[in-house]
C-alpha cells in the first residue's frame, strides 16, 4: 500500500469523531488547486507499512474513534479493502474521501461494511468537469454512478466542491444543484492558496460569492454549508 502520510489526530476530517488521517499516493485526476499535489503520481516512498499503521491504531484504541482515508484517490489502492478490514476489526469506523471515479470499488467497500462515511468531490458542472479535474477529457459516467450510489442513502455521506474564482461561476452551481438534488449534505469549500498548489494564479472566491452559490444550491440540497468562510 502506498501510505504516503499520517496525520495522527484531527477533529476536522471525520465529522463528529476524533480521527487520524491516512494519505494514499496516486490519483487519476490533476486538479489545478490540489493541496496534496506531491502525492499525485504515487512515486514518493511510503512513510509506513500497513502493519505499522495497524500497530499505531492498536496503541490509539480508546483515544481515536475513527480513521479517515484520503489522498490522492484511495480507491486506486488495490489492497484498500484488506487494510480497511483489518482496521474495522479493531473497531474503528472509516471515512473515505473519493473523487468518484471508481463506483464499483466504492459500492463493494460500502456493501462489505468497510466504510461508514464517504466524502465525494463534485468538481464542477459537467461541461467544466474535465477542465476542473485538470484533464483533457473525462468520462463522466463513473462520476454519475458514484453520485447515484450515494444518493441511495445506504451510508452517511457528503458531496463537496472546492470553489475557485477562475473555475466556477453561477452556471456551475445551477447545474450541480439538480445533479445532487436530495443529497444528505453538501459543502461548498472555499479554495485556499498554498505554495504546494500546482497552478499559480488561482484565487479564492469572495465571501459574498460563496454565499450566493450556496443559495443557488439550497433549493436542491437544504443542508448546504460553507467551509473556509467565517
Ligand atoms: S482528486 Fe483530489 S487528490 Fe486528486 S488531484 Fe484532485 S484534489 Fe488532488
PDB file of C-alpha atoms and ligand atoms in Angstrom:
ATOM      1  CA  UNK A   1       0.000   0.000   0.000  1.00  0.00           C
ATOM      2  CA  UNK A   2       1.185   3.489  -0.774  1.00  0.00           C
ATOM      3  CA  UNK A   3       0.728   5.101   2.632  1.00  0.00           C
ATOM      4  CA  UNK A   4       2.317   8.476   1.993  1.00  0.00           C
ATOM      5  CA  UNK A   5       1.292  10.302   5.128  1.00  0.00           C
ATOM      6  CA  UNK A   6      -0.347  10.000   8.520  1.00  0.00           C
ATOM      7  CA  UNK A   7      -1.907  12.813  10.483  1.00  0.00           C
ATOM      8  CA  UNK A   8      -2.074  11.313  13.940  1.00  0.00           C
ATOM      9  CA  UNK A   9      -5.106  13.243  15.144  1.00  0.00           C
ATOM     10  CA  UNK A  10      -7.728  15.502  13.592  1.00  0.00           C
ATOM     11  CA  UNK A  11     -11.068  16.857  14.724  1.00  0.00           C
ATOM     12  CA  UNK A  12     -11.874  18.138  11.230  1.00  0.00           C
ATOM     13  CA  UNK A  13     -11.649  15.243   8.788  1.00  0.00           C
ATOM     14  CA  UNK A  14     -14.289  12.789  10.065  1.00  0.00           C
ATOM     15  CA  UNK A  15     -17.487  14.550  11.207  1.00  0.00           C
ATOM     16  CA  UNK A  16     -18.157  14.048  14.913  1.00  0.00           C
ATOM     17  CA  UNK A  17     -15.066  11.933  15.509  1.00  0.00           C
ATOM     18  CA  UNK A  18     -11.529  12.204  16.795  1.00  0.00           C
ATOM     19  CA  UNK A  19      -9.738  10.575  13.910  1.00  0.00           C
ATOM     20  CA  UNK A  20      -6.391  10.063  12.292  1.00  0.00           C
ATOM     21  CA  UNK A  21      -5.976  10.651   8.567  1.00  0.00           C
ATOM     22  CA  UNK A  22      -4.125   8.275   6.271  1.00  0.00           C
ATOM     23  CA  UNK A  23      -2.855   9.721   2.965  1.00  0.00           C
ATOM     24  CA  UNK A  24      -2.528   7.381  -0.015  1.00  0.00           C
ATOM     25  CA  UNK A  25      -0.370   8.191  -3.034  1.00  0.00           C
ATOM     26  CA  UNK A  26      -1.637   8.231  -6.605  1.00  0.00           C
ATOM     27  CA  UNK A  27      -4.595   9.959  -8.225  1.00  0.00           C
ATOM     28  CA  UNK A  28      -6.314   9.766 -11.616  1.00  0.00           C
ATOM     29  CA  UNK A  29      -7.104  13.490 -11.595  1.00  0.00           C
ATOM     30  CA  UNK A  30      -4.810  16.513 -11.701  1.00  0.00           C
ATOM     31  CA  UNK A  31      -6.913  19.280 -10.168  1.00  0.00           C
ATOM     32  CA  UNK A  32      -5.029  22.571 -10.556  1.00  0.00           C
ATOM     33  CA  UNK A  33      -5.998  23.562  -6.984  1.00  0.00           C
ATOM     34  CA  UNK A  34      -4.951  20.278  -5.325  1.00  0.00           C
ATOM     35  CA  UNK A  35      -3.496  20.636  -1.835  1.00  0.00           C
ATOM     36  CA  UNK A  36      -1.767  17.259  -1.973  1.00  0.00           C
ATOM     37  CA  UNK A  37      -0.073  17.518  -5.369  1.00  0.00           C
ATOM     38  CA  UNK A  38       3.101  15.865  -4.106  1.00  0.00           C
ATOM     39  CA  UNK A  39       1.085  12.641  -3.679  1.00  0.00           C
ATOM     40  CA  UNK A  40      -0.463  12.508  -7.118  1.00  0.00           C
ATOM     41  CA  UNK A  41       1.981  10.432  -9.150  1.00  0.00           C
ATOM     42  CA  UNK A  42       2.424   7.948  -6.318  1.00  0.00           C
ATOM     43  CA  UNK A  43       6.193   7.892  -6.745  1.00  0.00           C
ATOM     44  CA  UNK A  44       7.166   9.120  -3.276  1.00  0.00           C
ATOM     45  CA  UNK A  45       8.365   6.416  -0.892  1.00  0.00           C
ATOM     46  CA  UNK A  46       5.736   5.183   1.576  1.00  0.00           C
ATOM     47  CA  UNK A  47       6.135   6.575   5.095  1.00  0.00           C
ATOM     48  CA  UNK A  48       4.951   3.380   6.767  1.00  0.00           C
ATOM     49  CA  UNK A  49       3.772  -0.146   6.074  1.00  0.00           C
ATOM     50  CA  UNK A  50       0.268  -1.492   6.610  1.00  0.00           C
ATOM     51  CA  UNK A  51       1.491  -3.367   9.683  1.00  0.00           C
ATOM     52  CA  UNK A  52       2.969  -0.193  11.163  1.00  0.00           C
ATOM     53  CA  UNK A  53      -0.341   1.607  10.651  1.00  0.00           C
ATOM     54  CA  UNK A  54      -2.203  -1.235  12.364  1.00  0.00           C
ATOM     55  CA  UNK A  55       0.235  -1.117  15.298  1.00  0.00           C
ATOM     56  CA  UNK A  56      -0.298   2.637  15.581  1.00  0.00           C
ATOM     57  CA  UNK A  57      -4.070   2.137  15.634  1.00  0.00           C
ATOM     58  CA  UNK A  58      -3.806  -0.612  18.238  1.00  0.00           C
ATOM     59  CA  UNK A  59      -1.938   1.782  20.522  1.00  0.00           C
ATOM     60  CA  UNK A  60      -4.506   4.553  19.948  1.00  0.00           C
ATOM     61  CA  UNK A  61      -7.582   2.478  20.770  1.00  0.00           C
ATOM     62  CA  UNK A  62      -9.670   4.499  23.221  1.00  0.00           C
ATOM     63  CA  UNK A  63      -8.041   7.767  22.127  1.00  0.00           C
ATOM     64  CA  UNK A  64      -9.157   7.819  18.492  1.00  0.00           C
ATOM     65  CA  UNK A  65     -12.604   6.809  17.298  1.00  0.00           C
ATOM     66  CA  UNK A  66     -12.233   6.982  13.540  1.00  0.00           C
ATOM     67  CA  UNK A  67      -9.856   6.637  10.596  1.00  0.00           C
ATOM     68  CA  UNK A  68     -10.052   8.862   7.519  1.00  0.00           C
ATOM     69  CA  UNK A  69      -8.671   7.683   4.164  1.00  0.00           C
ATOM     70  CA  UNK A  70      -7.629  10.435   1.790  1.00  0.00           C
ATOM     71  CA  UNK A  71      -5.113  11.025  -0.936  1.00  0.00           C
ATOM     72  CA  UNK A  72      -4.661  11.102  -3.767  1.00  0.00           C
ATOM     73  CA  UNK A  73      -7.504   8.765  -4.611  1.00  0.00           C
ATOM     74  CA  UNK A  74      -7.640   5.978  -2.002  1.00  0.00           C
ATOM     75  CA  UNK A  75      -9.752   3.678  -4.201  1.00  0.00           C
ATOM     76  CA  UNK A  76      -6.796   3.279  -6.601  1.00  0.00           C
ATOM     77  CA  UNK A  77      -5.097   1.135  -3.932  1.00  0.00           C
ATOM     78  CA  UNK A  78      -5.986  -2.426  -4.825  1.00  0.00           C
ATOM     79  CA  UNK A  79      -5.364  -3.688  -1.307  1.00  0.00           C
ATOM     80  CA  UNK A  80      -7.520  -0.997   0.319  1.00  0.00           C
ATOM     81  CA  UNK A  81     -10.346  -3.424   1.230  1.00  0.00           C
ATOM     82  CA  UNK A  82      -7.890  -5.707   3.028  1.00  0.00           C
ATOM     83  CA  UNK A  83      -6.398  -2.849   5.041  1.00  0.00           C
ATOM     84  CA  UNK A  84      -9.868  -1.453   5.766  1.00  0.00           C
ATOM     85  CA  UNK A  85     -10.938  -4.883   7.009  1.00  0.00           C
ATOM     86  CA  UNK A  86      -8.040  -5.003   9.457  1.00  0.00           C
ATOM     87  CA  UNK A  87      -8.907  -1.524  10.715  1.00  0.00           C
ATOM     88  CA  UNK A  88     -12.584  -2.446  11.081  1.00  0.00           C
ATOM     89  CA  UNK A  89     -11.558  -5.488  13.158  1.00  0.00           C
ATOM     90  CA  UNK A  90     -10.005  -3.025  15.614  1.00  0.00           C
ATOM     91  CA  UNK A  91     -13.407  -1.344  15.890  1.00  0.00           C
ATOM     92  CA  UNK A  92     -12.658   1.885  14.017  1.00  0.00           C
ATOM     93  CA  UNK A  93     -15.255   3.392  11.669  1.00  0.00           C
ATOM     94  CA  UNK A  94     -13.706   4.527   8.379  1.00  0.00           C
ATOM     95  CA  UNK A  95     -14.295   7.688   6.397  1.00  0.00           C
ATOM     96  CA  UNK A  96     -13.334   7.661   2.730  1.00  0.00           C
ATOM     97  CA  UNK A  97     -12.559  10.679   0.543  1.00  0.00           C
ATOM     98  CA  UNK A  98     -13.052   9.949  -3.145  1.00  0.00           C
ATOM     99  CA  UNK A  99     -13.267  11.716  -6.486  1.00  0.00           C
ATOM    100  CA  UNK A 100     -15.918   9.228  -7.587  1.00  0.00           C
ATOM    101  CA  UNK A 101     -14.048   7.626 -10.495  1.00  0.00           C
ATOM    102  CA  UNK A 102     -14.389   4.066  -9.175  1.00  0.00           C
ATOM    103  CA  UNK A 103     -18.044   3.430  -8.327  1.00  0.00           C
ATOM    104  CA  UNK A 104     -17.724  -0.355  -8.419  1.00  0.00           C
ATOM    105  CA  UNK A 105     -14.955  -0.306  -5.782  1.00  0.00           C
ATOM    106  CA  UNK A 106     -16.918   2.214  -3.729  1.00  0.00           C
ATOM    107  CA  UNK A 107     -20.020   0.023  -3.890  1.00  0.00           C
ATOM    108  CA  UNK A 108     -18.090  -3.036  -2.755  1.00  0.00           C
ATOM    109  CA  UNK A 109     -16.480  -1.168   0.154  1.00  0.00           C
ATOM    110  CA  UNK A 110     -19.894   0.080   1.277  1.00  0.00           C
ATOM    111  CA  UNK A 111     -21.576  -3.294   0.781  1.00  0.00           C
ATOM    112  CA  UNK A 112     -18.878  -5.088   2.754  1.00  0.00           C
ATOM    113  CA  UNK A 113     -19.183  -2.660   5.668  1.00  0.00           C
ATOM    114  CA  UNK A 114     -15.632  -1.396   5.163  1.00  0.00           C
ATOM    115  CA  UNK A 115     -16.541   2.286   5.074  1.00  0.00           C
ATOM    116  CA  UNK A 116     -19.003   4.211   7.255  1.00  0.00           C
ATOM    117  CA  UNK A 117     -18.833   7.724   5.776  1.00  0.00           C
ATOM    118  CA  UNK A 118     -17.978   8.953   2.290  1.00  0.00           C
ATOM    119  CA  UNK A 119     -16.978  12.448   1.189  1.00  0.00           C
ATOM    120  CA  UNK A 120     -17.191  12.721  -2.589  1.00  0.00           C
ATOM    121  CA  UNK A 121     -15.928  15.649  -4.639  1.00  0.00           C
ATOM    122  CA  UNK A 122     -18.207  17.259  -7.190  1.00  0.00           C
ATOM    123  CA  UNK A 123     -15.599  19.155  -9.146  1.00  0.00           C
ATOM    124  CA  UNK A 124     -17.880  21.281 -11.272  1.00  0.00           C
ATOM    125  CA  UNK A 125     -20.763  21.239 -13.732  1.00  0.00           C
ATOM    126  CA  UNK A 126     -20.479  18.540 -16.410  1.00  0.00           C
ATOM    127  CA  UNK A 127     -19.270  20.954 -19.089  1.00  0.00           C
ATOM    128  CA  UNK A 128     -16.320  22.123 -16.959  1.00  0.00           C
ATOM    129  CA  UNK A 129     -15.607  18.884 -15.114  1.00  0.00           C
ATOM    130  CA  UNK A 130     -12.557  17.754 -17.095  1.00  0.00           C
ATOM    131  CA  UNK A 131     -11.019  21.226 -17.015  1.00  0.00           C
ATOM    132  CA  UNK A 132     -11.540  21.465 -13.254  1.00  0.00           C
ATOM    133  CA  UNK A 133     -10.057  17.999 -12.754  1.00  0.00           C
ATOM    134  CA  UNK A 134      -7.005  19.055 -14.774  1.00  0.00           C
ATOM    135  CA  UNK A 135      -7.697  16.573 -17.575  1.00  0.00           C
ATOM    136  CA  UNK A 136      -8.178  16.955 -21.337  1.00  0.00           C
ATOM    137  CA  UNK A 137     -11.153  14.611 -21.358  1.00  0.00           C
ATOM    138  CA  UNK A 138     -13.068  12.744 -18.700  1.00  0.00           C
ATOM    139  CA  UNK A 139     -15.754  10.082 -18.896  1.00  0.00           C
ATOM    140  CA  UNK A 140     -18.425  11.326 -16.503  1.00  0.00           C
ATOM    141  CA  UNK A 141     -20.312   8.011 -16.388  1.00  0.00           C
ATOM    142  CA  UNK A 142     -18.406   6.685 -13.327  1.00  0.00           C
ATOM    143  CA  UNK A 143     -18.862  10.011 -11.543  1.00  0.00           C
ATOM    144  CA  UNK A 144     -22.608   9.911 -12.219  1.00  0.00           C
ATOM    145  CA  UNK A 145     -22.728   6.319 -10.973  1.00  0.00           C
ATOM    146  CA  UNK A 146     -20.956   7.211  -7.716  1.00  0.00           C
ATOM    147  CA  UNK A 147     -23.348  10.110  -7.165  1.00  0.00           C
ATOM    148  CA  UNK A 148     -26.358   7.851  -7.723  1.00  0.00           C
ATOM    149  CA  UNK A 149     -24.905   5.233  -5.393  1.00  0.00           C
ATOM    150  CA  UNK A 150     -24.514   7.715  -2.548  1.00  0.00           C
ATOM    151  CA  UNK A 151     -27.906   9.295  -3.174  1.00  0.00           C
ATOM    152  CA  UNK A 152     -29.436   5.891  -2.412  1.00  0.00           C
ATOM    153  CA  UNK A 153     -28.632   6.801   1.191  1.00  0.00           C
ATOM    154  CA  UNK A 154     -27.380   3.441   2.437  1.00  0.00           C
ATOM    155  CA  UNK A 155     -24.470   5.196   4.146  1.00  0.00           C
ATOM    156  CA  UNK A 156     -23.728   8.637   5.595  1.00  0.00           C
ATOM    157  CA  UNK A 157     -22.043  10.871   3.044  1.00  0.00           C
ATOM    158  CA  UNK A 158     -21.373  14.373   1.866  1.00  0.00           C
ATOM    159  CA  UNK A 159     -20.774  15.918  -1.517  1.00  0.00           C
ATOM    160  CA  UNK A 160     -18.391  18.835  -1.670  1.00  0.00           C
ATOM    161  CA  UNK A 161     -16.978  21.299  -4.147  1.00  0.00           C
ATOM    162  CA  UNK A 162     -13.798  23.311  -3.778  1.00  0.00           C
ATOM    163  CA  UNK A 163     -14.824  26.662  -5.239  1.00  0.00           C
ATOM    164  CA  UNK A 164     -12.175  28.558  -7.206  1.00  0.00           C
ATOM    165  CA  UNK A 165     -12.832  32.008  -8.679  1.00  0.00           C
ATOM    166  CA  UNK A 166     -11.294  31.085 -12.056  1.00  0.00           C
ATOM    167  CA  UNK A 167     -13.122  27.757 -12.387  1.00  0.00           C
ATOM    168  CA  UNK A 168     -16.630  28.301 -11.025  1.00  0.00           C
ATOM    169  CA  UNK A 169     -19.490  30.641 -11.785  1.00  0.00           C
ATOM    170  CA  UNK A 170     -23.259  30.724 -11.251  1.00  0.00           C
ATOM    171  CA  UNK A 171     -23.766  28.205 -14.041  1.00  0.00           C
ATOM    172  CA  UNK A 172     -21.585  25.693 -12.175  1.00  0.00           C
ATOM    173  CA  UNK A 173     -23.948  25.627  -9.221  1.00  0.00           C
ATOM    174  CA  UNK A 174     -27.119  25.898 -11.306  1.00  0.00           C
ATOM    175  CA  UNK A 175     -26.066  22.564 -12.801  1.00  0.00           C
ATOM    176  CA  UNK A 176     -24.594  20.924  -9.695  1.00  0.00           C
ATOM    177  CA  UNK A 177     -27.789  21.562  -7.694  1.00  0.00           C
ATOM    178  CA  UNK A 178     -30.124  19.390  -9.807  1.00  0.00           C
ATOM    179  CA  UNK A 179     -27.368  16.798 -10.232  1.00  0.00           C
ATOM    180  CA  UNK A 180     -27.184  16.092  -6.484  1.00  0.00           C
ATOM    181  CA  UNK A 181     -30.758  17.004  -5.639  1.00  0.00           C
ATOM    182  CA  UNK A 182     -31.910  15.406  -2.388  1.00  0.00           C
ATOM    183  CA  UNK A 183     -28.385  14.852  -1.057  1.00  0.00           C
ATOM    184  CA  UNK A 184     -27.860  14.498   2.691  1.00  0.00           C
ATOM    185  CA  UNK A 185     -25.208  17.200   2.891  1.00  0.00           C
ATOM    186  CA  UNK A 186     -23.279  19.481   0.566  1.00  0.00           C
ATOM    187  CA  UNK A 187     -20.249  21.568   1.461  1.00  0.00           C
ATOM    188  CA  UNK A 188     -19.032  24.455  -0.578  1.00  0.00           C
ATOM    189  CA  UNK A 189     -15.365  24.745   0.285  1.00  0.00           C
ATOM    190  CA  UNK A 190     -13.515  27.956  -0.418  1.00  0.00           C
ATOM    191  CA  UNK A 191     -10.201  27.402  -2.189  1.00  0.00           C
ATOM    192  CA  UNK A 192      -7.167  28.464  -0.187  1.00  0.00           C
ATOM    193  CA  UNK A 193      -3.895  29.123  -1.947  1.00  0.00           C
ATOM    194  CA  UNK A 194      -0.719  27.373  -0.782  1.00  0.00           C
ATOM    195  CA  UNK A 195       2.789  27.170  -2.143  1.00  0.00           C
ATOM    196  CA  UNK A 196       2.188  23.492  -2.937  1.00  0.00           C
ATOM    197  CA  UNK A 197      -0.826  24.149  -5.182  1.00  0.00           C
ATOM    198  CA  UNK A 198       0.226  23.076  -8.710  1.00  0.00           C
ATOM    199  CA  UNK A 199      -1.119  26.108 -10.623  1.00  0.00           C
ATOM    200  CA  UNK A 200      -0.402  29.710  -9.822  1.00  0.00           C
ATOM    201  CA  UNK A 201      -2.970  32.417 -10.418  1.00  0.00           C
ATOM    202  CA  UNK A 202      -5.959  30.733  -8.781  1.00  0.00           C
ATOM    203  CA  UNK A 203      -7.950  32.737  -6.276  1.00  0.00           C
ATOM    204  CA  UNK A 204     -10.478  32.195  -3.520  1.00  0.00           C
ATOM    205  CA  UNK A 205     -13.959  33.480  -4.381  1.00  0.00           C
ATOM    206  CA  UNK A 206     -15.300  36.418  -2.385  1.00  0.00           C
ATOM    207  CA  UNK A 207     -17.352  35.538   0.666  1.00  0.00           C
ATOM    208  CA  UNK A 208     -20.485  37.118  -0.854  1.00  0.00           C
ATOM    209  CA  UNK A 209     -19.941  34.986  -3.937  1.00  0.00           C
ATOM    210  CA  UNK A 210     -19.709  31.831  -1.814  1.00  0.00           C
ATOM    211  CA  UNK A 211     -22.971  32.685  -0.042  1.00  0.00           C
ATOM    212  CA  UNK A 212     -24.680  33.377  -3.361  1.00  0.00           C
ATOM    213  CA  UNK A 213     -23.603  29.995  -4.717  1.00  0.00           C
ATOM    214  CA  UNK A 214     -24.854  28.284  -1.552  1.00  0.00           C
ATOM    215  CA  UNK A 215     -28.216  29.988  -2.140  1.00  0.00           C
ATOM    216  CA  UNK A 216     -28.309  28.510  -5.654  1.00  0.00           C
ATOM    217  CA  UNK A 217     -27.769  25.002  -4.240  1.00  0.00           C
ATOM    218  CA  UNK A 218     -30.165  25.295  -1.271  1.00  0.00           C
ATOM    219  CA  UNK A 219     -33.448  24.552  -3.116  1.00  0.00           C
ATOM    220  CA  UNK A 220     -31.950  21.221  -4.165  1.00  0.00           C
ATOM    221  CA  UNK A 221     -29.926  20.407  -1.032  1.00  0.00           C
ATOM    222  CA  UNK A 222     -31.214  22.221   2.069  1.00  0.00           C
ATOM    223  CA  UNK A 223     -28.224  21.019   4.115  1.00  0.00           C
ATOM    224  CA  UNK A 224     -25.694  23.164   2.295  1.00  0.00           C
ATOM    225  CA  UNK A 225     -22.878  24.668   4.333  1.00  0.00           C
ATOM    226  CA  UNK A 226     -19.758  26.691   3.696  1.00  0.00           C
ATOM    227  CA  UNK A 227     -16.213  25.790   4.629  1.00  0.00           C
ATOM    228  CA  UNK A 228     -13.431  28.330   4.743  1.00  0.00           C
ATOM    229  CA  UNK A 229     -15.849  31.236   5.247  1.00  0.00           C
ATOM    230  CA  UNK A 230     -16.242  32.807   8.698  1.00  0.00           C
TER     231      UNK A 230
HETATM  232  S1  LIG B   1      -8.984  14.422  -6.986  1.00  0.00           S
HETATM  233 FE1  LIG B   1      -8.272  15.230  -5.031  1.00  0.00          FE
HETATM  234  S2  LIG B   1      -6.226  14.316  -4.728  1.00  0.00           S
HETATM  235 FE2  LIG B   1      -6.761  14.056  -6.898  1.00  0.00          FE
HETATM  236  S3  LIG B   1      -5.847  15.834  -7.938  1.00  0.00           S
HETATM  237 FE3  LIG B   1      -7.970  16.378  -7.421  1.00  0.00          FE
HETATM  238  S4  LIG B   1      -7.874  17.399  -5.420  1.00  0.00           S
HETATM  239 FE4  LIG B   1      -5.917  16.308  -5.721  1.00  0.00          FE
END
